[in-house]
Short mmCIF file of C-alpha atoms and ligand atoms in Angstrom, two decimals:
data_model
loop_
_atom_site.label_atom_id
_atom_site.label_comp_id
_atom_site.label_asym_id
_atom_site.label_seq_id
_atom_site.Cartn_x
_atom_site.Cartn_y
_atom_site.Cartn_z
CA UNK A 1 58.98 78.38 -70.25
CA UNK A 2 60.49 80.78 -68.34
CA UNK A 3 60.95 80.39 -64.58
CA UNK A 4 60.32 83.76 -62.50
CA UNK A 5 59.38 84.13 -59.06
CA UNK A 6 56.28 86.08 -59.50
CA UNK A 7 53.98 83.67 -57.34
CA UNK A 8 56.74 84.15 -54.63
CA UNK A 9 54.92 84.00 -51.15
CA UNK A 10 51.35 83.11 -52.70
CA UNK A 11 49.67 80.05 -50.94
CA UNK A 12 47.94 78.60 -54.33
CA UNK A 13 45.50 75.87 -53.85
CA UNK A 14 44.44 73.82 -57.61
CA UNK A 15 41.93 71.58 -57.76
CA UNK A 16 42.01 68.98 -60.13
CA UNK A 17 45.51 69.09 -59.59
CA UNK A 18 46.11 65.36 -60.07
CA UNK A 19 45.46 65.14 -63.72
CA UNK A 20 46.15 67.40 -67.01
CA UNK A 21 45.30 71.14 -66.83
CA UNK A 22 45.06 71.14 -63.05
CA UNK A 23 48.65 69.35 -62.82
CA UNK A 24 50.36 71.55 -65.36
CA UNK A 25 48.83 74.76 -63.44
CA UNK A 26 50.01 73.31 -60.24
CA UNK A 27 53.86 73.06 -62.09
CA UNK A 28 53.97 76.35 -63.19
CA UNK A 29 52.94 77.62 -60.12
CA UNK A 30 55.19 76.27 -58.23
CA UNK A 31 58.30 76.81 -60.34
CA UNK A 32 57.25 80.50 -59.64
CA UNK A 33 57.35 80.14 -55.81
CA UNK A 34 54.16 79.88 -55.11
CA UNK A 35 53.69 77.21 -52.46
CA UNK A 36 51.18 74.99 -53.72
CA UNK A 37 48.25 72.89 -52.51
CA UNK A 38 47.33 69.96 -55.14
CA UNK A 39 43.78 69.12 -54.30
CA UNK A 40 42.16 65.81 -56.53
CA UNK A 41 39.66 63.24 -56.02
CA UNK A 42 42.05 60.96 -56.78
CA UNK A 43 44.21 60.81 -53.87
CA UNK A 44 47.27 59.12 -55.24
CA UNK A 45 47.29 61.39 -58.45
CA UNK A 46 47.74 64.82 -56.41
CA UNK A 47 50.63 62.89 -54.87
CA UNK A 48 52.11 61.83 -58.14
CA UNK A 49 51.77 65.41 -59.29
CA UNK A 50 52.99 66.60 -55.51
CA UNK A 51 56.56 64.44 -56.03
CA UNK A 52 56.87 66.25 -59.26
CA UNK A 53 56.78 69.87 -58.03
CA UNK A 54 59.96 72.29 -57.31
CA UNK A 55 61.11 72.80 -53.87
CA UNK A 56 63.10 75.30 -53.02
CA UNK A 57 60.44 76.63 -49.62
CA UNK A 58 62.78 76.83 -46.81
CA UNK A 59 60.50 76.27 -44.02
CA UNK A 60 56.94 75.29 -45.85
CA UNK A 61 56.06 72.56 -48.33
CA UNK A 62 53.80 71.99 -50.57
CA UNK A 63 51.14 69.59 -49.75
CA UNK A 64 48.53 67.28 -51.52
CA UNK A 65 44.97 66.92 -50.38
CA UNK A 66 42.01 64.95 -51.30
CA UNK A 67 38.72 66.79 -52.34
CA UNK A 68 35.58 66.20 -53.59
CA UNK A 69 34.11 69.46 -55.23
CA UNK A 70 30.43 68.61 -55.46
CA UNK A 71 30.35 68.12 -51.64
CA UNK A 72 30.11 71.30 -49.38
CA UNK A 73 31.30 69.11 -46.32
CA UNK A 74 34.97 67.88 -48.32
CA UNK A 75 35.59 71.16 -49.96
CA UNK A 76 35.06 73.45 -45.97
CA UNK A 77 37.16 70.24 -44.66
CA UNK A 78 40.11 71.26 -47.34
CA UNK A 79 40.31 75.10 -46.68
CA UNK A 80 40.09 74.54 -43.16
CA UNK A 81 43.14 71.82 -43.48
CA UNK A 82 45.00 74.76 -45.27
CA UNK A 83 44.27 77.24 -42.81
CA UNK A 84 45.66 74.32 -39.91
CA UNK A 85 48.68 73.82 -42.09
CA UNK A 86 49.58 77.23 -42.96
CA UNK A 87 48.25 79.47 -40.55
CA UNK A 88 46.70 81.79 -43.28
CA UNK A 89 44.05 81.04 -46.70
CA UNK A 90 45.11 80.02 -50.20
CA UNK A 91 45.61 83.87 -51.94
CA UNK A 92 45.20 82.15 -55.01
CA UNK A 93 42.38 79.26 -56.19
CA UNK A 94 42.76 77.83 -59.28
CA UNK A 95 39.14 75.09 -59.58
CA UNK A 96 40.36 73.09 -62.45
CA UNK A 97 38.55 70.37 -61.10
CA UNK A 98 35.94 68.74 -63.91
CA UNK A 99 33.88 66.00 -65.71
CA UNK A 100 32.28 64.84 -68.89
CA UNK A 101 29.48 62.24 -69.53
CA UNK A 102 28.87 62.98 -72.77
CA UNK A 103 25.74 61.86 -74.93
CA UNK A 104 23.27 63.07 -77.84
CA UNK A 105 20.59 65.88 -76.16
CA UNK A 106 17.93 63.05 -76.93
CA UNK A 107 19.49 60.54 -75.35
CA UNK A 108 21.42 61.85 -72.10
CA UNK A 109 20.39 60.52 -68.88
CA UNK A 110 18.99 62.84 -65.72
CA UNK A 111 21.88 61.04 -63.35
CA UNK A 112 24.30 62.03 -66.14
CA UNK A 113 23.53 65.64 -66.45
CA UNK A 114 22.94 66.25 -62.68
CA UNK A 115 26.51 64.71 -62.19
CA UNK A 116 28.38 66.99 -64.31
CA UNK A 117 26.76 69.98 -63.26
CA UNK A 118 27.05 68.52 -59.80
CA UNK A 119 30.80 68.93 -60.78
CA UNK A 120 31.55 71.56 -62.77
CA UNK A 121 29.42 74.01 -62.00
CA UNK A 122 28.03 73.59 -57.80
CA UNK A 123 31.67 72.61 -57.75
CA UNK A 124 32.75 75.89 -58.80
CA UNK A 125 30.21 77.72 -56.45
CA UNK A 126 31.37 75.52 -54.03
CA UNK A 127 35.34 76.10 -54.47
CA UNK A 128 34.77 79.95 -54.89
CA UNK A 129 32.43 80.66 -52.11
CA UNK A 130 34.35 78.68 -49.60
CA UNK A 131 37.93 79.81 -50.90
CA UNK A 132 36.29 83.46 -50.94
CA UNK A 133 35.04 83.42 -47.36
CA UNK A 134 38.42 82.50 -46.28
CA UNK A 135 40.21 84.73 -47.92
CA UNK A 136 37.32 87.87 -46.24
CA UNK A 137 37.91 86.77 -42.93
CA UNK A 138 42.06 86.92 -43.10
CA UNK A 139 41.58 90.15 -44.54
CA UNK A 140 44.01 89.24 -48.04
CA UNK A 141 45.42 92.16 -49.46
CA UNK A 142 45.22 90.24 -53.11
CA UNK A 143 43.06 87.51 -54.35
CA UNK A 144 42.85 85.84 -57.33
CA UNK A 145 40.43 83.26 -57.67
CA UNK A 146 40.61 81.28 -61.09
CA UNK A 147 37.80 79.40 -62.62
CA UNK A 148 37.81 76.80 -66.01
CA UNK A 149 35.41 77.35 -67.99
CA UNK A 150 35.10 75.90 -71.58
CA UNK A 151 34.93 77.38 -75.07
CA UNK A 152 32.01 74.91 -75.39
CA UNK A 153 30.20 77.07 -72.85
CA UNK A 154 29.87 79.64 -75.20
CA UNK A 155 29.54 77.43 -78.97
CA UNK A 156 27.92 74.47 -77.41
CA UNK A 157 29.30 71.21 -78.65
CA UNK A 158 27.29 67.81 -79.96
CA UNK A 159 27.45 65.68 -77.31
CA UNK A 160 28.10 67.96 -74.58
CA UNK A 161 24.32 69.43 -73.70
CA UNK A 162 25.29 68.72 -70.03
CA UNK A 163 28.91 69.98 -70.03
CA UNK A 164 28.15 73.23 -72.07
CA UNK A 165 25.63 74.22 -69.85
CA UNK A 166 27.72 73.74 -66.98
CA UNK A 167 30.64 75.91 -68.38
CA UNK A 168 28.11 78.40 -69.46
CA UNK A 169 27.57 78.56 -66.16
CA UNK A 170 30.95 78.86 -64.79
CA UNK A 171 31.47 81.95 -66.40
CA UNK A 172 28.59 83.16 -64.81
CA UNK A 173 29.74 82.61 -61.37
CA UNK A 174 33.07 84.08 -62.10
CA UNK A 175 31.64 87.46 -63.76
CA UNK A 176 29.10 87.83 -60.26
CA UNK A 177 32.17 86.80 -58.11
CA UNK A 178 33.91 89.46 -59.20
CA UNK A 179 31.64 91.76 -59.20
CA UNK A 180 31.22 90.90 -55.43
CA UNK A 181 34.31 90.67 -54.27
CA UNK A 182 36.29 93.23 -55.46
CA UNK A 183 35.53 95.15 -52.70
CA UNK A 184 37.25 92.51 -50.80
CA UNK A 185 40.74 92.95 -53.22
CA UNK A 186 39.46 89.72 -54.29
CA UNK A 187 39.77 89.08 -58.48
CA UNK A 188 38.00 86.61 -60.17
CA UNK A 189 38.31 85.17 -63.76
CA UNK A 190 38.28 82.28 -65.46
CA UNK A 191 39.65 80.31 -68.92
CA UNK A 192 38.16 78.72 -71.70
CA UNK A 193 40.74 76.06 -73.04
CA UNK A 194 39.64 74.88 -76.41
CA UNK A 195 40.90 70.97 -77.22
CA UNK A 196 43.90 70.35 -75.07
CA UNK A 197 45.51 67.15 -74.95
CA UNK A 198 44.45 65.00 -71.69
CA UNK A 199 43.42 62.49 -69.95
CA UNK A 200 39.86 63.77 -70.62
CA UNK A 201 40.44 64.34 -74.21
CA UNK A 202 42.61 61.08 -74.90
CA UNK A 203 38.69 59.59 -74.56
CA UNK A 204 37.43 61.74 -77.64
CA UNK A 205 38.01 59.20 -80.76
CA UNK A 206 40.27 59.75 -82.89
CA UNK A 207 38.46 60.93 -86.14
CA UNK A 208 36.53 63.71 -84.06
CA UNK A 209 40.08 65.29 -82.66
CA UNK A 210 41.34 65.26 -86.06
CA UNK A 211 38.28 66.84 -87.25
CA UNK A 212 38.71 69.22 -84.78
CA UNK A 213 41.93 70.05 -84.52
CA UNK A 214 41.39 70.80 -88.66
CA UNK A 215 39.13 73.60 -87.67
CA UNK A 216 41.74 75.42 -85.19
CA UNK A 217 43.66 77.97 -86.93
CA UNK A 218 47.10 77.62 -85.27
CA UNK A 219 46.84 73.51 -86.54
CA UNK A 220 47.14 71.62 -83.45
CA UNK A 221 45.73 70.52 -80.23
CA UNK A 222 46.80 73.10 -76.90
CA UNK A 223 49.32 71.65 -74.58
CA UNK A 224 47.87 71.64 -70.77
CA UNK A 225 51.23 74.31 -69.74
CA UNK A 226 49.67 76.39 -72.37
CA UNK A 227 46.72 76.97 -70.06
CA UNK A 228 48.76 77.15 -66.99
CA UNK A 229 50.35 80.03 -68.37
CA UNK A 230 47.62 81.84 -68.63
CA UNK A 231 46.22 80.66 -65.32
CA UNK A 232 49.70 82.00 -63.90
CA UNK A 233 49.20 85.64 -65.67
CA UNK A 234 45.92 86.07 -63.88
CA UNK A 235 47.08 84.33 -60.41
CA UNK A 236 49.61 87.16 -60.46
CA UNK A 237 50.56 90.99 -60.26
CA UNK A 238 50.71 91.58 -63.86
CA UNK A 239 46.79 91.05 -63.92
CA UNK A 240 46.18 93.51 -61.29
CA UNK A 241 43.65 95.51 -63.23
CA UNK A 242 41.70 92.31 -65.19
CA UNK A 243 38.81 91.18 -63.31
CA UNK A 244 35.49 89.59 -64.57
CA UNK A 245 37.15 88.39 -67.49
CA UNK A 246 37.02 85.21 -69.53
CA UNK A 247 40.62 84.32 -71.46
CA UNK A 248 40.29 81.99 -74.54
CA UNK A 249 43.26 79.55 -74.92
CA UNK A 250 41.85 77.92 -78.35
CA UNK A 251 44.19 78.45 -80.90
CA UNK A 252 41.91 80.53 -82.45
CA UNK A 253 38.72 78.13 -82.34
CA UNK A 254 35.81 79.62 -82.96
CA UNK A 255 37.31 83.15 -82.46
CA UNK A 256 34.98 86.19 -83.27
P1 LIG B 1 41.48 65.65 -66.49
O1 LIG B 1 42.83 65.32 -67.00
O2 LIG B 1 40.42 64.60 -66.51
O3 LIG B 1 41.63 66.24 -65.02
C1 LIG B 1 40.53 66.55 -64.22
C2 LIG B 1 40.87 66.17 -62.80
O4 LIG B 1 39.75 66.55 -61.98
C3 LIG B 1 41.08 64.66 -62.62
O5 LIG B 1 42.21 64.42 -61.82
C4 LIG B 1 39.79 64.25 -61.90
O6 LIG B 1 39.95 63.12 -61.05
C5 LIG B 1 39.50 65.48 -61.07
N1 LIG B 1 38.13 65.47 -60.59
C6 LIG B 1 37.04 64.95 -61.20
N2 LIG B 1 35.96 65.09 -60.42
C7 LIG B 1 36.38 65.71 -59.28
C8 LIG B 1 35.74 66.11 -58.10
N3 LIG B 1 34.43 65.89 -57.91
N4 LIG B 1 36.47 66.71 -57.14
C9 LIG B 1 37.79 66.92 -57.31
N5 LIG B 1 38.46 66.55 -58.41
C10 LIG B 1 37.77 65.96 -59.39
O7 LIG B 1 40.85 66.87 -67.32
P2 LIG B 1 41.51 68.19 -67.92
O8 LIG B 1 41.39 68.10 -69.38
O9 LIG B 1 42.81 68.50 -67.30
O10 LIG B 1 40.42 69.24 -67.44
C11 LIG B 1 40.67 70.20 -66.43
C12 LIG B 1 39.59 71.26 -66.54
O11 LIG B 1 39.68 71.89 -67.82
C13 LIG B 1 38.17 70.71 -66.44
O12 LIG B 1 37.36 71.62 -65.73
C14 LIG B 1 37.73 70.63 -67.87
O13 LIG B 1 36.34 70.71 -68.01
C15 LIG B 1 38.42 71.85 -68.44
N6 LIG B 1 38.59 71.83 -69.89
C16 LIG B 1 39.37 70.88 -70.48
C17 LIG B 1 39.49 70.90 -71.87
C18 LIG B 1 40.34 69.91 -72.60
O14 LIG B 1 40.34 69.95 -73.84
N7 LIG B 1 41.09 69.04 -71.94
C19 LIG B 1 38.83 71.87 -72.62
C20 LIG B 1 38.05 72.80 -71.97
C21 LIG B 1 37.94 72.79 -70.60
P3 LIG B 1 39.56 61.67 -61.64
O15 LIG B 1 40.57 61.38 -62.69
O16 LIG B 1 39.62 60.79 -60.44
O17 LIG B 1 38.16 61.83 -62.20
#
């Protein structure tokens, strides 16, 4: 991977950050000079990740934060903590934040689907709308908000009635977003990892990833930096003109 300094003077703020995706987007950031904020329910997991970042800020640090996405209340208390801290808005979101509960259509629970949308996709509303009204009133001269979507969302996966729909979803907020905020210089777009290798897919038994991971073309399950790079590429610059957009990072599941 190749350190540059392209997130140089971005505030970044990742949710999920204590765990997989969210913690490898949260490295990568930061070893491109962004100043990060690692945002997690679990408290003591956006610190582990927190220790593990680069430091070279002079004056700021990065900071970890605890955050629970499906609640208005926590997610207005965490931008408003960033705006005490740094005297400005994250200029870049990254909502990595997200659950399964997975069971057969027939046989999923109400409390089970309600959570995971609760999650995944008010969570996302939730994330963008409050991390979008703070970046309006600053007046940011670039945003880039980042959503994670799922290739599920648009295949639908056994098991996954609740998740699917939620990811389906996500990509629905993230098109509107940007439609509505690029007046604002506000971008908004959003990834669709395929199977990456997790905490949350290290549940999946075994015989289903291999099935899997015999259907992707390039062989092998994705590596969680694999997505950060892409979140990077859209966080920064040299996505100035891609808005709206959903990137697949599948190796080639389900492509066309
Ligand atoms: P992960 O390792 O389980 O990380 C997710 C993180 O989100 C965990 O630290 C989790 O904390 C946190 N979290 C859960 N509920 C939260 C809430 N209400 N508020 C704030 N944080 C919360 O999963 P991952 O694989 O990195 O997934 C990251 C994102 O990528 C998710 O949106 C997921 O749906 C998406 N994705 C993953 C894959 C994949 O193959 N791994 C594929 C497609 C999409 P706890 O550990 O305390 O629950």
């Amino acid at each position: 991977m190749a350190a540059t300094t392209r997130l140089i003077s971005r505030l970044a703020l990742v949710t999920g950050g204590g765990s997989g995706i969210g913690r490898a987007v949260c490295q990568r950031f930061a070893s491109e000079g962004a100043l990060v904020v690692v945002a997690d329910l679990n408290e003591e997991a956006a610190n582990e990740t927190l220790r593990s970042l680069s430091r070279d800020h002079k004056v700021q640090e990065h900071m970890a934060a605890a955050v629970d996405v499906s609640s208005k209340q926590s997610v207005e208390d965490l931008v408003e903590s960033i705006q005490r801290r740094y005297f400005q808005p994250a200029s870049v979101c990254v909502n990595a934040a997200g659950i399964t509960q997975d069971d057969f259509l027939l046989r999923l629970e109400e409390a089970a689907f309600d959570r995971v949308v609760g999650v995944n996709l008010k969570g996302t509303f939730l994330v963008v709308q409050a991390v979008a009204a703070a970046m309006v009133a600053s007046g940011v001269s670039k945003g880039s908000i980042v959503t994670v979507g799922s290739i599920v969302g648009k295949v639908g996966n056994i098991g996954q009635v609740n998740y699917s729909a939620s990811k389906a979803g996500v990509e629905g907020i993230t098109r509107t977003a940007a439609k509505e905020l690029s007046r604002y210089r506000i971008r908004c777009n959003c990834v669709l990892p395929g199977f990456i290798s997790t905490p949350m897919t290290d549940k999946v038994p075994e015989r289903v990833i291999h099935k899997m991971t015999s259907l992707v073309p390039l062989g092998r399950m994705g590596e969680p930096a694999e997505v950060a790079d892409v979140c990077s590429f859209l966080a920064s610059d040299d996505s100035r003109y891609i808005t709206g957009t959903s990137i697949e990072v599948t190796g080639g599941l389900f492509m066309g």
